[in-house]
Coordinates of C-alpha atoms in Angstrom, one line a residue:
M2 CA 119.5 189.6 157.3
S3 CA 119.4 186.8 154.7
Q4 CA 116.9 184.1 155.3
S5 CA 116.2 180.8 153.4
K6 CA 112.7 180.5 152.1
T7 CA 112.2 177.0 153.6
S8 CA 111.3 178.4 157.0
T9 CA 109.4 181.3 155.8
I10 CA 105.8 181.7 154.5
V11 CA 104.8 184.5 152.1
V12 CA 101.7 186.2 153.5
G13 CA 101.5 189.3 151.4
K14 CA 103.1 191.9 149.2
L15 CA 103.9 195.6 149.6
G16 CA 102.4 198.0 147.1
A17 CA 103.2 201.6 146.2
P18 CA 104.2 204.2 148.7
Y19 CA 101.3 206.2 150.3
G20 CA 101.9 209.8 151.2
I21 CA 105.3 211.3 152.0
K22 CA 105.9 209.9 155.5
G23 CA 107.0 206.4 154.5
W24 CA 103.7 204.5 154.5
L25 CA 103.2 201.7 152.0
K26 CA 100.1 199.9 150.6
V27 CA 99.8 196.3 151.8
H28 CA 98.3 193.4 149.8
S29 CA 97.5 190.6 152.2
F30 CA 97.3 187.0 151.2
T31 CA 95.9 185.8 154.5
D32 CA 92.3 184.4 154.8
D33 CA 91.4 187.3 157.0
P34 CA 93.3 190.2 155.3
Q35 CA 93.7 192.1 158.6
G36 CA 95.3 189.0 160.1
I37 CA 98.6 189.9 158.4
F38 CA 99.1 192.5 161.1
D39 CA 99.0 189.8 163.8
F40 CA 102.5 188.8 162.8
S41 CA 105.6 190.8 163.8
P42 CA 108.3 191.3 162.7
W43 CA 107.7 191.0 159.0
L44 CA 110.4 189.6 156.7
I45 CA 110.5 191.8 153.6
G46 CA 112.0 190.1 150.6
Q47 CA 113.6 191.5 147.4
Q48 CA 115.8 189.6 144.9
G49 CA 116.2 186.7 147.3
K50 CA 117.4 188.9 150.2
W51 CA 115.2 189.1 153.4
Q52 CA 115.3 191.7 156.2
N53 CA 113.2 192.2 159.3
L54 CA 111.0 195.2 159.4
E55 CA 108.9 196.3 162.4
V56 CA 105.4 197.5 161.6
S57 CA 105.0 200.6 163.8
D58 CA 101.5 201.5 162.6
W59 CA 98.8 200.3 160.2
R60 CA 95.3 201.2 159.2
R61 CA 92.5 200.4 156.7
H62 CA 92.6 202.6 153.7
N63 CA 89.8 202.6 151.0
K64 CA 89.4 198.8 150.3
G65 CA 92.9 197.8 151.5
Y66 CA 95.5 198.6 154.1
I67 CA 98.5 200.8 154.6
A68 CA 101.4 200.2 157.0
K69 CA 104.3 202.3 158.4
F70 CA 107.6 200.7 159.3
A71 CA 109.8 202.0 162.2
Q72 CA 112.8 201.9 159.8
V73 CA 111.1 203.8 156.9
N74 CA 110.5 207.5 157.3
D75 CA 109.9 209.1 153.9
R76 CA 108.5 208.4 150.5
D77 CA 112.0 207.7 148.9
E78 CA 112.8 205.0 151.5
A79 CA 109.3 203.5 151.0
M80 CA 109.8 203.4 147.3
A81 CA 112.7 201.0 147.7
Y82 CA 110.2 198.4 149.2
T83 CA 107.5 198.7 146.4
N84 CA 106.4 195.2 145.3
A85 CA 108.5 193.4 147.9
E86 CA 107.1 190.2 149.4
I87 CA 106.0 190.0 153.0
A88 CA 106.8 186.8 154.8
V89 CA 106.8 185.4 158.3
Y90 CA 108.7 182.5 159.9
A91 CA 106.7 179.3 159.8
E92 CA 107.0 179.1 163.6
Q93 CA 105.0 182.3 163.9
L94 CA 101.9 180.7 162.4
P95 CA 99.4 179.6 165.1
E96 CA 99.1 176.0 166.1
L97 CA 95.9 174.6 164.4
P98 CA 93.3 172.5 166.2
E99 CA 93.4 168.7 165.7
G100 CA 92.4 167.7 162.2
E101 CA 93.2 171.1 160.6
F102 CA 96.3 171.9 158.6
Y103 CA 97.9 174.6 156.4
W104 CA 97.9 174.0 152.7
R105 CA 101.7 174.1 152.7
D106 CA 101.6 170.9 154.9
L107 CA 100.0 169.0 152.0
I108 CA 102.7 169.8 149.4
G109 CA 104.8 166.7 148.8
M110 CA 102.3 164.3 150.4
S111 CA 101.6 161.1 148.4
V112 CA 98.1 160.7 147.1
V113 CA 96.6 157.2 147.0
T114 CA 93.1 155.9 146.2
N115 CA 91.1 154.0 148.7
K116 CA 91.7 150.9 146.5
G117 CA 95.5 151.4 146.8
Y118 CA 96.4 153.0 143.5
D119 CA 99.3 155.6 143.8
L120 CA 98.1 158.7 142.0
G121 CA 101.3 160.7 142.7
V122 CA 102.3 163.6 144.9
V123 CA 100.6 166.9 145.8
D124 CA 102.4 169.6 143.8
D125 CA 100.1 172.6 144.5
L126 CA 96.6 173.7 145.6
M127 CA 94.2 176.0 143.8
E128 CA 91.3 177.9 145.0
T129 CA 88.2 177.8 142.8
G130 CA 84.9 179.5 143.4
S131 CA 83.2 176.4 144.8
N132 CA 86.0 174.4 146.5
D133 CA 89.8 174.0 146.8
V134 CA 91.6 171.6 144.3
L135 CA 94.6 169.4 144.9
V136 CA 97.1 169.5 141.9
V137 CA 98.6 166.1 141.9
K138 CA 101.8 165.4 139.9
A139 CA 101.4 161.8 138.6
N140 CA 104.2 159.2 138.7
K141 CA 106.4 159.0 135.6
K142 CA 105.0 155.6 134.7
D143 CA 101.3 156.3 135.4
A144 CA 99.2 153.4 134.1
F145 CA 96.6 155.8 132.8
G146 CA 99.0 158.1 131.0
Q147 CA 98.2 161.0 133.3
S148 CA 100.9 163.7 134.1
E149 CA 98.7 165.7 136.4
R150 CA 95.4 165.3 138.2
L151 CA 93.1 167.9 139.6
I152 CA 91.2 166.5 142.6
P153 CA 88.6 168.5 144.4
F154 CA 89.3 168.9 148.1
L155 CA 85.9 167.8 149.3
T156 CA 86.3 166.2 152.7
D157 CA 84.2 163.0 153.3
S158 CA 83.2 162.5 149.6
V159 CA 86.6 162.7 147.9
I160 CA 89.3 163.3 150.5
L161 CA 88.9 160.4 152.9
D162 CA 92.0 160.9 155.1
V163 CA 95.0 163.1 155.5
N164 CA 97.7 161.3 157.5
H165 CA 100.5 163.7 158.6
E166 CA 102.7 161.0 160.1
E167 CA 102.7 158.9 156.9
R168 CA 102.5 162.1 154.7
K169 CA 99.7 160.5 152.7
V170 CA 96.3 161.7 151.5
T171 CA 93.7 158.9 150.8
V172 CA 91.1 159.7 148.2
D173 CA 88.0 158.2 146.6
W174 CA 89.0 159.0 143.0
D175 CA 89.0 157.2 139.7
P176 CA 92.7 157.0 138.5
A177 CA 91.6 157.3 134.9
F178 CA 90.6 161.0 135.6

């Protein structure tokens, strides 16, 4: 089954086969690594092609996880899925409480200072040890000559408002930075 990436979210990656009965190692990208098993079916992607696979069993193994798919019954079949991406349909993600959002919801939002200066558009987000960081791609004719800004995602002090309807993030930030 081929699936466009717009409605899918990558939540992990398959590793090497484990044993001879078709089990594979699982690398989860979810906040709670075990949370990846709350989703079913998984979309397994390789070279832009996606297919549904049903997780029939899984368990913790050493410091990670291993999973068995109903459709995969031996090591050779499992080998074909090594390093494939694990995705789910965006609709499978749980609804979040008011005021919370997924990082992907911020991508493409415009970023403006509380004084009205247009800093650009959220291009990416990064996790650092202390806090998350917005990667903001500046406008082509930025008055301060910036091409990109890294803005710490600190609610209340830097991030003043995230408006989903207007797709706008308001920040207390010096445009010269």
